Amino acid sequence: MNGPVMQQALAAYLTCLECFNFSIATKPFKTKVCETAGYPWNKLIAALNSLCICEGYYYKLVWLETSKNRIDELYAQIHTDLKVLLQKNAFSPTDSYNNMNAFNPVIAHGSKGSLSVGSKGNIAIGAIVSNEEASFYISLIQQICTVINVRLEMITVYSMFVAYISNPADYVEISKILNRVLDSFRDKITHHLLYQIKNNIMSEISILKCLVAAQIALSTVSFKDCILLLSQCRLELDGWRDQIRQLQPDQKTQQSKYIHAIHQWLTLFLATLTAKATFYFYPILKKKEEDITSNPNAGRELASRLDPDYISVIDSFTQRTQLSNISLIYESKGGSYCATGYSCVSNEPLTGLGSWPCIFSYPKENAPLQHWPNIISIISANYAKLDQQKEPYVYFYDSKITTTYFISRMEPQITMVLIYEIDRKKPTDPTIWEFIHAIVKAVRNKDIFRLLLMMREVNR
């Protein structure tokens, strides 16, 4: 056998991890040589066996289903165990040589640093006798610890998404964490055995960072930035998927190859944001599609290919409840807004009623601006209640003009308003409550975050 046994076992083990073949990753450690190895190799193998289990759970996302699966504690323990080995200089040439007898009771001492064959023919792991060999193990273990630190940070991020199911989301904070993680580990993982694992980490964080940036662009109605970011997400997801499939050459077809739950969920997150972008920017996209295709139904056809199809849902609800108008209002807060999506000329800050532009109106494209003073007054009077998102909407009936308003906060600067101009609607109308609740959950990304808890079912 060429080369040190442990280096070969580590290479095989890490190759399995980078290919997401967790079920066979520990097989290289189940040889007689490894199973009879003494300190420090037995401690290292035990930690890596535990790491394999954690990695399998991590990429399946099953650890999010219940608080009993404290994968962060398991990762932290592995990190501690590996650090202890480093702190004790367990892989220094002298200590390793002194511990050589611990590898196998039948070792016959051969040349230093080489494989030795015992009296019963057992191949044993040789001692570390050079600084170069010691550096190999020390740097690898240090960088595996860095990988674990990244995992712990990402566990925090996914756990924050789950917390956002019942609380307002803070995407700016998520973005800061992802930027910090990328900056902190990018140059720290350089070991050649961790090259593809680093690529997998980079892909995951880069795609999620891009998705969060697209969500932030959506919340500020930044059409150009949002569309470019969504396109970038699609390219990166496709690239990572192809890379994952290339790492699994044993499968017969590309379609049959395993794609882990994290990639699946990121793909669904992209679909969610794409559908929301079509909702927010429907007037812009509808006009562009009609100009390109000369088809008056091009906008509806575009929306119908997405899930959820907000336009069809709104159209059906409008007909069932005689809704006069549904509008999305953007609170510019001294910023600017371009109704055509993008302008080469800098837009002036909006003022007065104009600082509350309508970005979506249905069934008529022209916003019912005669209601704007009323709507802005209601929003201003209920600002804290809308921001807390504890209730799906604020209800208000204006008896002077016999108009009912249902107002709900979609994003910190985007508010949805339902207007009924003829019949007075009850504040607890079940059809209206169900519609607003469904739209609010989808737009606030509650559905996609809840799906994180259901990825086990998705993968069955």
mmCIF file of N, CA and C in Angstrom, residues 60-129:
data_model
loop_
_atom_site.group_PDB
_atom_site.id
_atom_site.type_symbol
_atom_site.label_atom_id
_atom_site.label_comp_id
_atom_site.label_asym_id
_atom_site.label_seq_id
_atom_site.Cartn_x
_atom_site.Cartn_y
_atom_site.Cartn_z
ATOM 1 N N LYS A 60 -29.553 17.187 5.046
ATOM 2 C CA LYS A 60 -30.946 16.735 4.944
ATOM 3 C C LYS A 60 -31.916 17.708 5.603
ATOM 4 N N LEU A 61 -31.372 18.633 6.410
ATOM 5 C CA LEU A 61 -32.174 19.638 7.128
ATOM 6 C C LEU A 61 -33.136 19.026 8.144
ATOM 7 N N VAL A 62 -32.962 17.742 8.456
ATOM 8 C CA VAL A 62 -33.912 17.116 9.391
ATOM 9 C C VAL A 62 -33.733 17.637 10.808
ATOM 10 N N TRP A 63 -32.587 18.203 11.122
ATOM 11 C CA TRP A 63 -32.319 18.692 12.475
ATOM 12 C C TRP A 63 -33.184 19.896 12.837
ATOM 13 N N LEU A 64 -33.803 20.535 11.846
ATOM 14 C CA LEU A 64 -34.668 21.684 12.123
ATOM 15 C C LEU A 64 -36.059 21.276 12.588
ATOM 16 N N GLU A 65 -36.400 19.998 12.414
ATOM 17 C CA GLU A 65 -37.755 19.550 12.715
ATOM 18 C C GLU A 65 -38.071 19.586 14.204
ATOM 19 N N THR A 66 -37.072 19.352 15.028
ATOM 20 C CA THR A 66 -37.317 19.294 16.469
ATOM 21 C C THR A 66 -36.116 19.814 17.234
ATOM 22 N N SER A 67 -36.395 20.430 18.341
ATOM 23 C CA SER A 67 -35.319 20.977 19.162
ATOM 24 C C SER A 67 -34.485 19.871 19.816
ATOM 25 N N LYS A 68 -34.976 18.623 19.783
ATOM 26 C CA LYS A 68 -34.224 17.524 20.386
ATOM 27 C C LYS A 68 -32.968 17.203 19.588
ATOM 28 N N ASN A 69 -33.002 17.465 18.293
ATOM 29 C CA ASN A 69 -31.833 17.194 17.464
ATOM 30 C C ASN A 69 -30.898 18.392 17.515
ATOM 31 N N ARG A 70 -30.137 18.516 18.584
ATOM 32 C CA ARG A 70 -29.257 19.658 18.768
ATOM 33 C C ARG A 70 -27.960 19.439 18.008
ATOM 34 N N ILE A 71 -28.041 19.590 16.712
ATOM 35 C CA ILE A 71 -26.875 19.350 15.869
ATOM 36 C C ILE A 71 -25.767 20.351 16.168
ATOM 37 N N ASP A 72 -26.143 21.549 16.625
ATOM 38 C CA ASP A 72 -25.113 22.535 16.955
ATOM 39 C C ASP A 72 -24.256 22.055 18.124
ATOM 40 N N GLU A 73 -24.867 21.375 19.087
ATOM 41 C CA GLU A 73 -24.113 20.854 20.217
ATOM 42 C C GLU A 73 -23.177 19.727 19.784
ATOM 43 N N LEU A 74 -23.639 18.906 18.844
ATOM 44 C CA LEU A 74 -22.798 17.818 18.341
ATOM 45 C C LEU A 74 -21.591 18.372 17.589
ATOM 46 N N TYR A 75 -21.840 19.363 16.732
ATOM 47 C CA TYR A 75 -20.732 19.998 16.008
ATOM 48 C C TYR A 75 -19.751 20.643 17.001
ATOM 49 N N ALA A 76 -20.287 21.313 18.001
ATOM 50 C CA ALA A 76 -19.430 21.985 18.985
ATOM 51 C C ALA A 76 -18.561 20.981 19.736
ATOM 52 N N GLN A 77 -19.114 19.815 20.051
ATOM 53 C CA GLN A 77 -18.345 18.794 20.753
ATOM 54 C C GLN A 77 -17.217 18.251 19.872
ATOM 55 N N ILE A 78 -17.523 18.046 18.596
ATOM 56 C CA ILE A 78 -16.491 17.581 17.659
ATOM 57 C C ILE A 78 -15.381 18.619 17.556
ATOM 58 N N HIS A 79 -15.761 19.883 17.483
ATOM 59 C CA HIS A 79 -14.798 20.980 17.412
ATOM 60 C C HIS A 79 -13.891 20.960 18.655
ATOM 61 N N THR A 80 -14.495 20.767 19.816
ATOM 62 C CA THR A 80 -13.732 20.716 21.066
ATOM 63 C C THR A 80 -12.756 19.542 21.069
ATOM 64 N N ASP A 81 -13.240 18.372 20.642
ATOM 65 C CA ASP A 81 -12.390 17.175 20.632
ATOM 66 C C ASP A 81 -11.185 17.351 19.708
ATOM 67 N N LEU A 82 -11.413 17.959 18.548
ATOM 68 C CA LEU A 82 -10.305 18.170 17.612
ATOM 69 C C LEU A 82 -9.320 19.209 18.149
ATOM 70 N N LYS A 83 -9.849 20.242 18.775
ATOM 71 C CA LYS A 83 -8.976 21.275 19.346
ATOM 72 C C LYS A 83 -8.105 20.719 20.476
ATOM 73 N N VAL A 84 -8.669 19.793 21.235
ATOM 74 C CA VAL A 84 -7.901 19.175 22.319
ATOM 75 C C VAL A 84 -6.696 18.429 21.752
ATOM 76 N N LEU A 85 -6.902 17.720 20.654
ATOM 77 C CA LEU A 85 -5.791 17.009 20.012
ATOM 78 C C LEU A 85 -4.696 17.972 19.582
ATOM 79 N N LEU A 86 -5.115 19.109 19.045
ATOM 80 C CA LEU A 86 -4.121 20.103 18.615
ATOM 81 C C LEU A 86 -3.400 20.723 19.798
ATOM 82 N N GLN A 87 -4.137 21.010 20.851
ATOM 83 C CA GLN A 87 -3.544 21.648 22.018
ATOM 84 C C GLN A 87 -2.546 20.732 22.732
ATOM 85 N N LYS A 88 -2.765 19.435 22.612
ATOM 86 C CA LYS A 88 -1.866 18.480 23.249
ATOM 87 C C LYS A 88 -0.690 18.098 22.350
ATOM 88 N N ASN A 89 -0.584 18.768 21.207
ATOM 89 C CA ASN A 89 0.496 18.467 20.253
ATOM 90 C C ASN A 89 0.530 16.984 19.895
ATOM 91 N N ALA A 90 -0.672 16.424 19.743
ATOM 92 C CA ALA A 90 -0.787 14.990 19.500
ATOM 93 C C ALA A 90 -0.176 14.555 18.172
ATOM 94 N N PHE A 91 -0.020 15.512 17.257
ATOM 95 C CA PHE A 91 0.487 15.150 15.939
ATOM 96 C C PHE A 91 1.895 15.674 15.679
ATOM 97 N N SER A 92 2.598 16.004 16.764
ATOM 98 C CA SER A 92 3.986 16.401 16.606
ATOM 99 C C SER A 92 4.817 15.150 16.330
ATOM 100 N N PRO A 93 5.904 15.249 15.588
ATOM 101 C CA PRO A 93 6.708 14.061 15.258
ATOM 102 C C PRO A 93 7.110 13.242 16.465
ATOM 103 N N THR A 94 7.568 13.902 17.557
ATOM 104 C CA THR A 94 8.048 13.183 18.738
ATOM 105 C C THR A 94 6.936 12.394 19.407
ATOM 106 N N ASP A 95 5.800 13.059 19.676
ATOM 107 C CA ASP A 95 4.691 12.400 20.363
ATOM 108 C C ASP A 95 4.143 11.253 19.534
ATOM 109 N N SER A 96 4.073 11.475 18.214
ATOM 110 C CA SER A 96 3.530 10.429 17.355
ATOM 111 C C SER A 96 4.422 9.207 17.374
ATOM 112 N N TYR A 97 5.749 9.442 17.339
ATOM 113 C CA TYR A 97 6.676 8.304 17.333
ATOM 114 C C TYR A 97 6.626 7.544 18.657
ATOM 115 N N ASN A 98 6.513 8.308 19.742
ATOM 116 C CA ASN A 98 6.444 7.664 21.053
ATOM 117 C C ASN A 98 5.179 6.838 21.222
ATOM 118 N N ASN A 99 4.123 7.264 20.496
ATOM 119 C CA ASN A 99 2.848 6.559 20.606
ATOM 120 C C ASN A 99 2.692 5.470 19.546
ATOM 121 N N MET A 100 3.770 5.183 18.820
ATOM 122 C CA MET A 100 3.637 4.260 17.698
ATOM 123 C C MET A 100 3.153 2.885 18.136
ATOM 124 N N ASN A 101 3.618 2.418 19.325
ATOM 125 C CA ASN A 101 3.220 1.099 19.781
ATOM 126 C C ASN A 101 1.725 0.995 20.026
ATOM 127 N N ALA A 102 1.066 2.163 20.190
ATOM 128 C CA ALA A 102 -0.366 2.137 20.484
ATOM 129 C C ALA A 102 -1.204 1.803 19.267
ATOM 130 N N PHE A 103 -0.598 1.858 18.084
ATOM 131 C CA PHE A 103 -1.390 1.610 16.882
ATOM 132 C C PHE A 103 -1.835 0.157 16.789
ATOM 133 N N ASN A 104 -0.951 -0.730 17.097
ATOM 134 C CA ASN A 104 -1.275 -2.143 16.942
ATOM 135 C C ASN A 104 -0.312 -2.949 17.812
ATOM 136 N N PRO A 105 -0.786 -3.850 18.592
ATOM 137 C CA PRO A 105 0.099 -4.600 19.478
ATOM 138 C C PRO A 105 1.072 -5.505 18.740
ATOM 139 N N VAL A 106 0.867 -5.744 17.459
ATOM 140 C CA VAL A 106 1.733 -6.663 16.723
ATOM 141 C C VAL A 106 2.618 -5.925 15.740
ATOM 142 N N ILE A 107 2.769 -4.605 15.946
ATOM 143 C CA ILE A 107 3.581 -3.821 15.015
ATOM 144 C C ILE A 107 5.041 -4.231 15.128
ATOM 145 N N ALA A 108 5.638 -4.439 13.985
ATOM 146 C CA ALA A 108 7.086 -4.609 13.956
ATOM 147 C C ALA A 108 7.649 -3.296 13.485
ATOM 148 N N HIS A 109 8.506 -2.686 14.272
ATOM 149 C CA HIS A 109 8.996 -1.354 13.954
ATOM 150 C C HIS A 109 9.869 -1.383 12.715
ATOM 151 N N GLY A 110 9.366 -0.756 11.667
ATOM 152 C CA GLY A 110 10.135 -0.649 10.436
ATOM 153 C C GLY A 110 10.798 0.698 10.385
ATOM 154 N N SER A 111 11.068 1.144 9.192
ATOM 155 C CA SER A 111 11.705 2.452 9.030
ATOM 156 C C SER A 111 10.759 3.536 9.466
ATOM 157 N N LYS A 112 11.292 4.572 10.043
ATOM 158 C CA LYS A 112 10.461 5.648 10.561
ATOM 159 C C LYS A 112 9.676 6.314 9.436
ATOM 160 N N GLY A 113 8.386 6.600 9.750
ATOM 161 C CA GLY A 113 7.548 7.313 8.788
ATOM 162 C C GLY A 113 7.015 6.422 7.694
ATOM 163 N N SER A 114 7.245 5.126 7.765
ATOM 164 C CA SER A 114 6.762 4.236 6.705
ATOM 165 C C SER A 114 5.729 3.285 7.273
ATOM 166 N N LEU A 115 5.058 2.566 6.364
ATOM 167 C CA LEU A 115 4.117 1.545 6.799
ATOM 168 C C LEU A 115 4.903 0.367 7.364
ATOM 169 N N SER A 116 4.418 -0.202 8.470
ATOM 170 C CA SER A 116 5.110 -1.331 9.083
ATOM 171 C C SER A 116 4.228 -2.561 9.031
ATOM 172 N N VAL A 117 4.809 -3.702 8.880
ATOM 173 C CA VAL A 117 4.064 -4.954 8.841
ATOM 174 C C VAL A 117 4.383 -5.758 10.083
ATOM 175 N N GLY A 118 3.352 -6.098 10.844
ATOM 176 C CA GLY A 118 3.543 -6.835 12.083
ATOM 177 C C GLY A 118 3.790 -8.311 11.828
ATOM 178 N N SER A 119 4.031 -9.041 12.919
ATOM 179 C CA SER A 119 4.354 -10.455 12.799
ATOM 180 C C SER A 119 3.204 -11.269 12.245
ATOM 181 N N LYS A 120 1.984 -10.714 12.357
ATOM 182 C CA LYS A 120 0.825 -11.424 11.820
ATOM 183 C C LYS A 120 0.366 -10.836 10.491
ATOM 184 N N GLY A 121 1.200 -10.021 9.908
ATOM 185 C CA GLY A 121 0.890 -9.488 8.588
ATOM 186 C C GLY A 121 0.034 -8.254 8.598
ATOM 187 N N ASN A 122 -0.211 -7.631 9.755
ATOM 188 C CA ASN A 122 -1.049 -6.437 9.826
ATOM 189 C C ASN A 122 -0.271 -5.223 9.355
ATOM 190 N N ILE A 123 -0.903 -4.404 8.500
ATOM 191 C CA ILE A 123 -0.283 -3.153 8.070
ATOM 192 C C ILE A 123 -0.630 -2.082 9.086
ATOM 193 N N ALA A 124 0.360 -1.440 9.638
ATOM 194 C CA ALA A 124 0.135 -0.451 10.683
ATOM 195 C C ALA A 124 0.420 0.945 10.183
ATOM 196 N N ILE A 125 -0.153 1.934 10.869
ATOM 197 C CA ILE A 125 0.089 3.324 10.538
ATOM 198 C C ILE A 125 1.440 3.725 11.107
ATOM 199 N N GLY A 126 2.312 4.268 10.269
ATOM 200 C CA GLY A 126 3.643 4.638 10.727
ATOM 201 C C GLY A 126 3.627 5.914 11.528
ATOM 202 N N ALA A 127 4.687 6.167 12.220
ATOM 203 C CA ALA A 127 4.792 7.364 13.042
ATOM 204 C C ALA A 127 5.053 8.589 12.186
ATOM 205 N N ILE A 128 4.653 9.741 12.705
ATOM 206 C CA ILE A 128 4.964 11.019 12.062
ATOM 207 C C ILE A 128 6.368 11.415 12.490
ATOM 208 N N VAL A 129 7.252 11.519 11.546
ATOM 209 C CA VAL A 129 8.633 11.822 11.917
ATOM 210 C C VAL A 129 9.147 13.103 11.272
#
